[in-house]
Coordinates of C-alpha atoms in Angstrom, one line a residue:
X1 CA 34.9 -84.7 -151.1
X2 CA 33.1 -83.6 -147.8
X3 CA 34.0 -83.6 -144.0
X4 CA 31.9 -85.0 -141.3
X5 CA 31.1 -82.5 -139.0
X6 CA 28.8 -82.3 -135.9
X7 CA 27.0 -79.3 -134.9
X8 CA 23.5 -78.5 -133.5
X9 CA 21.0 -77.7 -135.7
X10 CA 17.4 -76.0 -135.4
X11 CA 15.7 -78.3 -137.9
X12 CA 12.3 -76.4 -138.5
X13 CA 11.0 -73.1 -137.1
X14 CA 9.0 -74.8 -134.2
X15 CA 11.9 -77.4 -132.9
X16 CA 14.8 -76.3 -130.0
X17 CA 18.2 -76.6 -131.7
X18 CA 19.6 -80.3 -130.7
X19 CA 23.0 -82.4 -132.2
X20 CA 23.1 -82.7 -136.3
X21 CA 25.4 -84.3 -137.9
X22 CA 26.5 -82.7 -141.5
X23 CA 28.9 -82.3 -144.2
X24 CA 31.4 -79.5 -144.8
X25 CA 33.6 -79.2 -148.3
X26 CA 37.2 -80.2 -148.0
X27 CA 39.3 -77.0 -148.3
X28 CA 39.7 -75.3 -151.6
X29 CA 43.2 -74.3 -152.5
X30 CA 42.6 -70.3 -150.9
X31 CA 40.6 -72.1 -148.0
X32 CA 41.2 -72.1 -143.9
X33 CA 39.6 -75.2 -141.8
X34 CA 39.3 -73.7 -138.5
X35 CA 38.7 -75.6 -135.4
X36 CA 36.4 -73.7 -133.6
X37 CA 37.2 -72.7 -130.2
X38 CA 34.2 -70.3 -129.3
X39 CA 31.3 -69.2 -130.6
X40 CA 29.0 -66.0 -129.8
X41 CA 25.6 -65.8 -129.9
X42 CA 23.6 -63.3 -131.7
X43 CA 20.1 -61.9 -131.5
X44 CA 19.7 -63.1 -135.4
X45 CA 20.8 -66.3 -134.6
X46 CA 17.5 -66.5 -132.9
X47 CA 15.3 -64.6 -135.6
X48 CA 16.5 -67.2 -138.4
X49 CA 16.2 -70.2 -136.5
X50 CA 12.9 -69.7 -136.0
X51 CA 12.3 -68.1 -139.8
X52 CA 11.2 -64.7 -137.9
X53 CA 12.9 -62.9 -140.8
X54 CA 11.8 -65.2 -143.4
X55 CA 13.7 -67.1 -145.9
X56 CA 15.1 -70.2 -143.1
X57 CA 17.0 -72.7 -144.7
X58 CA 16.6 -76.3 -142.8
X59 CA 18.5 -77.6 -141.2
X60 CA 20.0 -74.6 -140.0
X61 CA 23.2 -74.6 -137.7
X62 CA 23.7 -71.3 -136.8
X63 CA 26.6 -68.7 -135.2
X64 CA 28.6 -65.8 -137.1
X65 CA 30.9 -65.2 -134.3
X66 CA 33.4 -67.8 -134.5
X67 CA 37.2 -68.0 -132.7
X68 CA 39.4 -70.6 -133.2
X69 CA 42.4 -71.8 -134.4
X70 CA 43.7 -73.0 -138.1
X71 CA 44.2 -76.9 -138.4
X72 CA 45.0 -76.7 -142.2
X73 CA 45.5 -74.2 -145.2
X74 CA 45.1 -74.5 -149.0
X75 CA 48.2 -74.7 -151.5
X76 CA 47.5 -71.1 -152.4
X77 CA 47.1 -69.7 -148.9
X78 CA 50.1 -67.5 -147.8
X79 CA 48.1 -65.1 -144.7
X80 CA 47.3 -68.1 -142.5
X81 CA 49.8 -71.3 -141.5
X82 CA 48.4 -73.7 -138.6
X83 CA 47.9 -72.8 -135.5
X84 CA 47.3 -69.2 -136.2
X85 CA 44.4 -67.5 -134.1
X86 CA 41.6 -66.8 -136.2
X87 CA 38.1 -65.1 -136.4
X88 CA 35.3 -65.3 -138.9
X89 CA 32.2 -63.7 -139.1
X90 CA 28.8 -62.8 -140.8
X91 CA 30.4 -63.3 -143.9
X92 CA 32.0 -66.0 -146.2
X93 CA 32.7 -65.0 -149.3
X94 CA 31.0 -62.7 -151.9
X95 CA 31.4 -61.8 -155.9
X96 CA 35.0 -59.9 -154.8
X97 CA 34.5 -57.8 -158.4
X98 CA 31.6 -55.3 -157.5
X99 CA 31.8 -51.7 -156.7
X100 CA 31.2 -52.5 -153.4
X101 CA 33.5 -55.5 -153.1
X102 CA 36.1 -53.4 -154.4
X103 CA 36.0 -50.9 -151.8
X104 CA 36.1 -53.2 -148.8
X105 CA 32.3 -53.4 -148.8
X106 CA 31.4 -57.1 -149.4
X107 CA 28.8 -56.9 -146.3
X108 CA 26.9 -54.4 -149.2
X109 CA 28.0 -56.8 -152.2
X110 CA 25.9 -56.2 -155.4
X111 CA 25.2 -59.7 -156.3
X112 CA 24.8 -60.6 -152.5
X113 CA 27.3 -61.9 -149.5
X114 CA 27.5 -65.3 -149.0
X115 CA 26.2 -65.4 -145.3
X116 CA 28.2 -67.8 -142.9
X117 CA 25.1 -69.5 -142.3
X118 CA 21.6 -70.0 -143.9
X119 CA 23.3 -68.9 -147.1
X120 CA 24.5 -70.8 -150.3
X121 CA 27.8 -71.3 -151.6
X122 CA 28.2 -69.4 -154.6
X123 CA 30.8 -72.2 -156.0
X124 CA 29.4 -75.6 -155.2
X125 CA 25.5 -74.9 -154.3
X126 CA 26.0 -76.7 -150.8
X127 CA 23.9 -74.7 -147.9
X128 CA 26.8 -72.6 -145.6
X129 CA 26.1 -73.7 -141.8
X130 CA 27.8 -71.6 -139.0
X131 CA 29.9 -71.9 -135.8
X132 CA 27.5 -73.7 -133.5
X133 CA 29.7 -76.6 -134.3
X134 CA 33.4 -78.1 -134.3
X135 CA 35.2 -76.9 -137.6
X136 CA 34.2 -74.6 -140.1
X137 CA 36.2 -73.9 -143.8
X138 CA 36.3 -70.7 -144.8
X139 CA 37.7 -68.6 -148.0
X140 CA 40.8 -66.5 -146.6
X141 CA 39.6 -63.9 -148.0
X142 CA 36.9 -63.9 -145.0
X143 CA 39.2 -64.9 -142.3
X144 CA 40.9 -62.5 -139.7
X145 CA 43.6 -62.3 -137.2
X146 CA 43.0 -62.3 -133.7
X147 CA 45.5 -60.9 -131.2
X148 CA 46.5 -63.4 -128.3
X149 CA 46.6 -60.6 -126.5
X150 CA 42.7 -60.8 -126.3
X151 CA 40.6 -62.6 -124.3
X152 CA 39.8 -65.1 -126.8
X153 CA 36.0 -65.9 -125.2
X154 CA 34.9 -62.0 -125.2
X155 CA 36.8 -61.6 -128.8
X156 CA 33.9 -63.9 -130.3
X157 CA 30.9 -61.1 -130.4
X158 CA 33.6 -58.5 -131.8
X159 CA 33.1 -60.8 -135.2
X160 CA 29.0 -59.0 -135.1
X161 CA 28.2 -56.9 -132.3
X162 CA 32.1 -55.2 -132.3
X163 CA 31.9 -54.6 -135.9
X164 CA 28.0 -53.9 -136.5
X165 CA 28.9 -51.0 -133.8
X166 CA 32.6 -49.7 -134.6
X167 CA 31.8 -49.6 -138.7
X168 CA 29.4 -46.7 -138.5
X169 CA 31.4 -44.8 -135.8
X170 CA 34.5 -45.6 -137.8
X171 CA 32.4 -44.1 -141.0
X172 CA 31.0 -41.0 -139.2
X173 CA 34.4 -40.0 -138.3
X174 CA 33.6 -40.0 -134.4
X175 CA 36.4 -39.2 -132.4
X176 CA 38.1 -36.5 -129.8
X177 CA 35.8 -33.8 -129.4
X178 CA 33.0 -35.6 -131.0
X179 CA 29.5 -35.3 -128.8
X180 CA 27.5 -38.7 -129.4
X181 CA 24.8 -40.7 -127.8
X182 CA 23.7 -44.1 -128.0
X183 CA 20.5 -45.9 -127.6
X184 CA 20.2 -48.8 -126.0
X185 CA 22.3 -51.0 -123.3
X186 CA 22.6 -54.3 -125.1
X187 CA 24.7 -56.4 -126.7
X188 CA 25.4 -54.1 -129.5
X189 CA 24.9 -51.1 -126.9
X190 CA 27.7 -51.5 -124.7
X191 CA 30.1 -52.1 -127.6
X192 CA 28.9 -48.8 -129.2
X193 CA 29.8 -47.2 -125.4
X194 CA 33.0 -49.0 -124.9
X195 CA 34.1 -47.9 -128.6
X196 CA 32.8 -44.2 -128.6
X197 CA 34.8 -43.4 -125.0
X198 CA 37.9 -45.3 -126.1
X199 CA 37.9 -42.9 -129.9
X200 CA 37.4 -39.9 -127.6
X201 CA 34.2 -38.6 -128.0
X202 CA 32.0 -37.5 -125.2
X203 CA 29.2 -40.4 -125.1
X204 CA 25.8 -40.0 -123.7
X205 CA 23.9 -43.4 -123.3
X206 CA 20.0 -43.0 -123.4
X207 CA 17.8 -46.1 -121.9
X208 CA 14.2 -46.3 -120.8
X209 CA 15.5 -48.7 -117.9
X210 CA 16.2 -46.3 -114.4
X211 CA 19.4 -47.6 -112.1
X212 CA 21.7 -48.2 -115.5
X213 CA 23.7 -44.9 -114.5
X214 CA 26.5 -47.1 -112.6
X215 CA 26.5 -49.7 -115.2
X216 CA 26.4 -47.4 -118.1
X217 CA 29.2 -45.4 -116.6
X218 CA 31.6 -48.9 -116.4
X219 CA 30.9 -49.1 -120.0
X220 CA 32.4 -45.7 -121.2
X221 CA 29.4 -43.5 -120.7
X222 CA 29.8 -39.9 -119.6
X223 CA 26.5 -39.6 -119.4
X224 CA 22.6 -41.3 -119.0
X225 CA 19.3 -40.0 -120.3
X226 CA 16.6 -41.5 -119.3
X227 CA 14.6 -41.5 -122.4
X228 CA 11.2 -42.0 -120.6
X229 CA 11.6 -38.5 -119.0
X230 CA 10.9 -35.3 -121.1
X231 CA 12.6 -33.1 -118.7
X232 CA 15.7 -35.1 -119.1
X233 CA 15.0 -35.3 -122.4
X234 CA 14.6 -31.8 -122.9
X235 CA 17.8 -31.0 -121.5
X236 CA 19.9 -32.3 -124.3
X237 CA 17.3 -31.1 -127.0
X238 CA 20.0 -30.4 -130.2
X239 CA 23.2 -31.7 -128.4
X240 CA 24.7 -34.9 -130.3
X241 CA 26.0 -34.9 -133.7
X242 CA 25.8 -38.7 -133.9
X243 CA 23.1 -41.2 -132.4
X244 CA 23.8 -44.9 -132.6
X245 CA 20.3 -46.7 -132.6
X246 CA 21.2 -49.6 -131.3
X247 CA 17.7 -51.1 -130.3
X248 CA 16.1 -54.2 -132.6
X249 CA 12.4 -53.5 -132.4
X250 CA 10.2 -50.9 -133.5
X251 CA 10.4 -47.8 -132.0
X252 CA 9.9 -44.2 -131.5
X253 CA 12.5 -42.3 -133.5
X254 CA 11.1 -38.8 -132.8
X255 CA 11.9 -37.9 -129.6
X256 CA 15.8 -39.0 -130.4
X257 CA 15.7 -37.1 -133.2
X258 CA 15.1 -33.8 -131.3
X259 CA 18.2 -34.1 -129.9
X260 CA 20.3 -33.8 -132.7
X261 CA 21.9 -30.9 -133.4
X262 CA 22.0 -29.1 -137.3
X263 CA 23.7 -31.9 -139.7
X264 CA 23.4 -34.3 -137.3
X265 CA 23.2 -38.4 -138.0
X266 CA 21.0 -41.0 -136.7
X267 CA 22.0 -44.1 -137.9
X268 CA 19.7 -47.5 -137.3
X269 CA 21.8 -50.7 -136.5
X270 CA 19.8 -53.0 -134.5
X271 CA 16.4 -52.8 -136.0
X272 CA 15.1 -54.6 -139.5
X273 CA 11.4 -53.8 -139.7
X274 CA 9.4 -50.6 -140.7
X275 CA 9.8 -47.6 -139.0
X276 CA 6.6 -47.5 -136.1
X277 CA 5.2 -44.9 -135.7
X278 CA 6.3 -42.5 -138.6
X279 CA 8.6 -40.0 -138.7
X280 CA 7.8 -36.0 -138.3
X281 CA 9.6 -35.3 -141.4
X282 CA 9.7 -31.1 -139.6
X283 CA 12.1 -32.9 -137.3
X284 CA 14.5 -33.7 -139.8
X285 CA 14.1 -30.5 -142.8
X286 CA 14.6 -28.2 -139.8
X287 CA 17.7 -28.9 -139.0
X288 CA 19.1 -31.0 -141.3
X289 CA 19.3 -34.3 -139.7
X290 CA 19.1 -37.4 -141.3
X291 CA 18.3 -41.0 -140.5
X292 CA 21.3 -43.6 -142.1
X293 CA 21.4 -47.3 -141.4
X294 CA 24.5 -49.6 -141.1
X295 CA 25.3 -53.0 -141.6
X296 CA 28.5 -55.1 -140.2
X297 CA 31.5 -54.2 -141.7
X298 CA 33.8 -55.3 -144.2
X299 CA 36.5 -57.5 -144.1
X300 CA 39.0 -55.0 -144.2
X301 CA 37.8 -52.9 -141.3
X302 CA 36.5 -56.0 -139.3
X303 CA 40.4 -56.3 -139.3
X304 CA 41.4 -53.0 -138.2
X305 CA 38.6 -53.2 -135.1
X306 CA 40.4 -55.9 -133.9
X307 CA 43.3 -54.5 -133.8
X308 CA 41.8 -51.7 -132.2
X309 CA 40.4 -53.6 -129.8
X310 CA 44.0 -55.5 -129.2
X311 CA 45.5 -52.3 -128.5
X312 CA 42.8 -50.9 -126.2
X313 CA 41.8 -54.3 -124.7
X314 CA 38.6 -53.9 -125.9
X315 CA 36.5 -57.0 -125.7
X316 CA 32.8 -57.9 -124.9
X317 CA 31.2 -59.0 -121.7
X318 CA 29.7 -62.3 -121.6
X319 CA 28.5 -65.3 -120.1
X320 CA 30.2 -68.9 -121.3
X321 CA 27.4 -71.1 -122.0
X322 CA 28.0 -75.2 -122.7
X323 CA 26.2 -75.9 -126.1
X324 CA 23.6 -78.2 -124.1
X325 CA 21.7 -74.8 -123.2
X326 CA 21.2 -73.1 -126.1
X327 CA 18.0 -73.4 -126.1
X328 CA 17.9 -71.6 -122.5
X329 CA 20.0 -68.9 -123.5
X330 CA 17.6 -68.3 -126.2
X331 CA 14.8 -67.8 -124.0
X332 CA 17.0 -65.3 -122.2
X333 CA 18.5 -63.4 -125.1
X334 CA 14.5 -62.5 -125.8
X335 CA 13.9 -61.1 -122.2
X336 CA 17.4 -59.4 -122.2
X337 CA 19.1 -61.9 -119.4
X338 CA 22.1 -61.4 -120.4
X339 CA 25.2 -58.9 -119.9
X340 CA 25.8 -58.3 -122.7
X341 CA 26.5 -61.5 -124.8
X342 CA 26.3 -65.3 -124.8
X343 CA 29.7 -67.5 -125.9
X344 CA 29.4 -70.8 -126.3
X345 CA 32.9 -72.8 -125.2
X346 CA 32.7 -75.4 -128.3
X347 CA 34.9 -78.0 -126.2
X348 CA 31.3 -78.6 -124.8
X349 CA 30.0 -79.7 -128.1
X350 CA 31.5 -83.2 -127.4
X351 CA 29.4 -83.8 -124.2
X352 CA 26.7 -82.2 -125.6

């Protein structure tokens, strides 16, 4: 048995997303059907709807930032009873047996996550579609609890940009005392500041953009490097014992790494594609540095972020979109017109 469910789709590579109608399973004994409330939209959403990654599955409804609130619950659910606030994010499901699985890892699952969207379903073949619609069914497993205390519109990037930013802080142990920088005032940027400052550490932010002191500073920033300026640059030559790379395009690693100090961590969480141009390789044997990479977060600590962030009232900043302008907001995701993160109010689905 399936459930009618309307959404909006991207239906090739080429075409704006527009209104698709589509089938979801009924719920599965350990299954939640959520009615989505809000829905946050992510730089990827963009890069898979138009098959920039490669791989697209059509159509494809995407959104991996869902709020909303449980309608019904399988026999075998016990966490989750109706009317609970919930989130969901990149994830559905995965092989829950792995080594990876088994330590709360099921974003790094051996036999591969199944992905909210543009994925399969390991269990009945049928394509996963995401949030950019009015109810989604979803393994409990995957499903979290989200405070009331939170703003539920700015909780919907925590399910992506919160996570992808507070799992490698959270992993890198940064906290009081720690000295830390990130690149990039984004999206994921200005989670990574907000996060950083309320764990304790000293954060510096480093942007090529001059006037972003101010902003920067709202966000939890100590301090700003301008990253275009060697003096500057200079300046804090061996300082930070973590950098969060938040930036998703190619880029000049070099420079940042200089200002590591001995043993200290770059880790990569915004961008996908080969390194461009290479890496001095003197930069990292001389002092010990070395270049990581995260991704997401697993269920588990996706969990405890929000309730950090409940406790901190920690959310995102964003702009409320209807679902009509998508395809706008795209255009404006690509040329950074936005602070810091689009959130679509699914109620406008029905008008849409």
């Amino acid at each position: 048995m399936t459930m009618s469910i309307r959404g909006y789709a991207a239906q090739s590579p080429t075409t704006p997303l527009a209104a698709h109608q589509f089938e979801r399973r009924d719920a599965r004994a350990n299954d939640v059907v959520i009615d989505i409330l809000y829905c946050g939209v992510c730089h990827s959403d963009i890069h898979q709807a138009r098959d920039e990654w490669g791989g697209s599955l059509y159509p494809m409804v995407p959104g991996h930032e869902i709020v909303g609130r449980v309608s019904a619950v399988g026999p075998e659910v016990s966490k989750f009873k109706v009317g609970d606030t919930v989130g969901v994010g990149c994830m559905v499901d995965s092989c829950q047996h792995c080594a990876s699985c088994s330590a709360g890892l099921e974003q790094y699952c051996v036999e591969g996550a199944t992905w909210t969207y543009n994925g399969i379903d390991r269990h009945d073949k049928m394509p996963t579609f995401g949030g950019y619609s009015e109810r989604i069914v979803v393994s409990d497993k995957f499903v979290v609890s989200i405070s009331d205390k939170l703003d539920l519109k700015a909780a919907a990037p925590l399910l992506c940009a919160g996570i992808t930013t507070w799992s490698p802080l959270r992993h890198w142990n940064i906290g009081k005392g720690s000295k830390i920088a990130v690149i990039g005032l984004g999206g994921l940027g200005h989670m990574g500041l907000k996060f950083a400052k309320a764990m304790g550490a000293d954060v510096t932010l480093f942007t090529r953009s001059p006037g972003k002191e101010q902003e920067a500073r709202r966000l939890g920033a100590d301090h700003v490097v301008l990253s275009t300026d060697e003096k500057q640059m200079a300046a804090v030559s061996r300082q930070f014992e973590f950098i969060l790379d938040t930036v998703p395009n190619p880029h000049d690693l070099n420079p940042y790494l200089a200002t590591l100090a001995v043993n200290g961590v770059i880790c990569l969480v915004g961008q996908l594609q080969p390194l461009d141009p290479p890496v001095n390789a003197a930069q990292v044997l001389l002092g010990r540095r070395s270049i990581s990479g995260s991704a997401i977060g697993g269920i588990a600590e996706t969990q405890e972020m929000l309730d950090f962030c409940a406790e901190h009232n920690i959310v995102s900043d964003i702009e409320v979109i209807d679902m009509k302008n998508i395809n706008a907001a795209y255009e404006r995701v690509i040329t950074s017109d936005v602070r810091y993160r689009f959130v679509i109010d699914m109620a406008s689905l029905k008008s849409a």
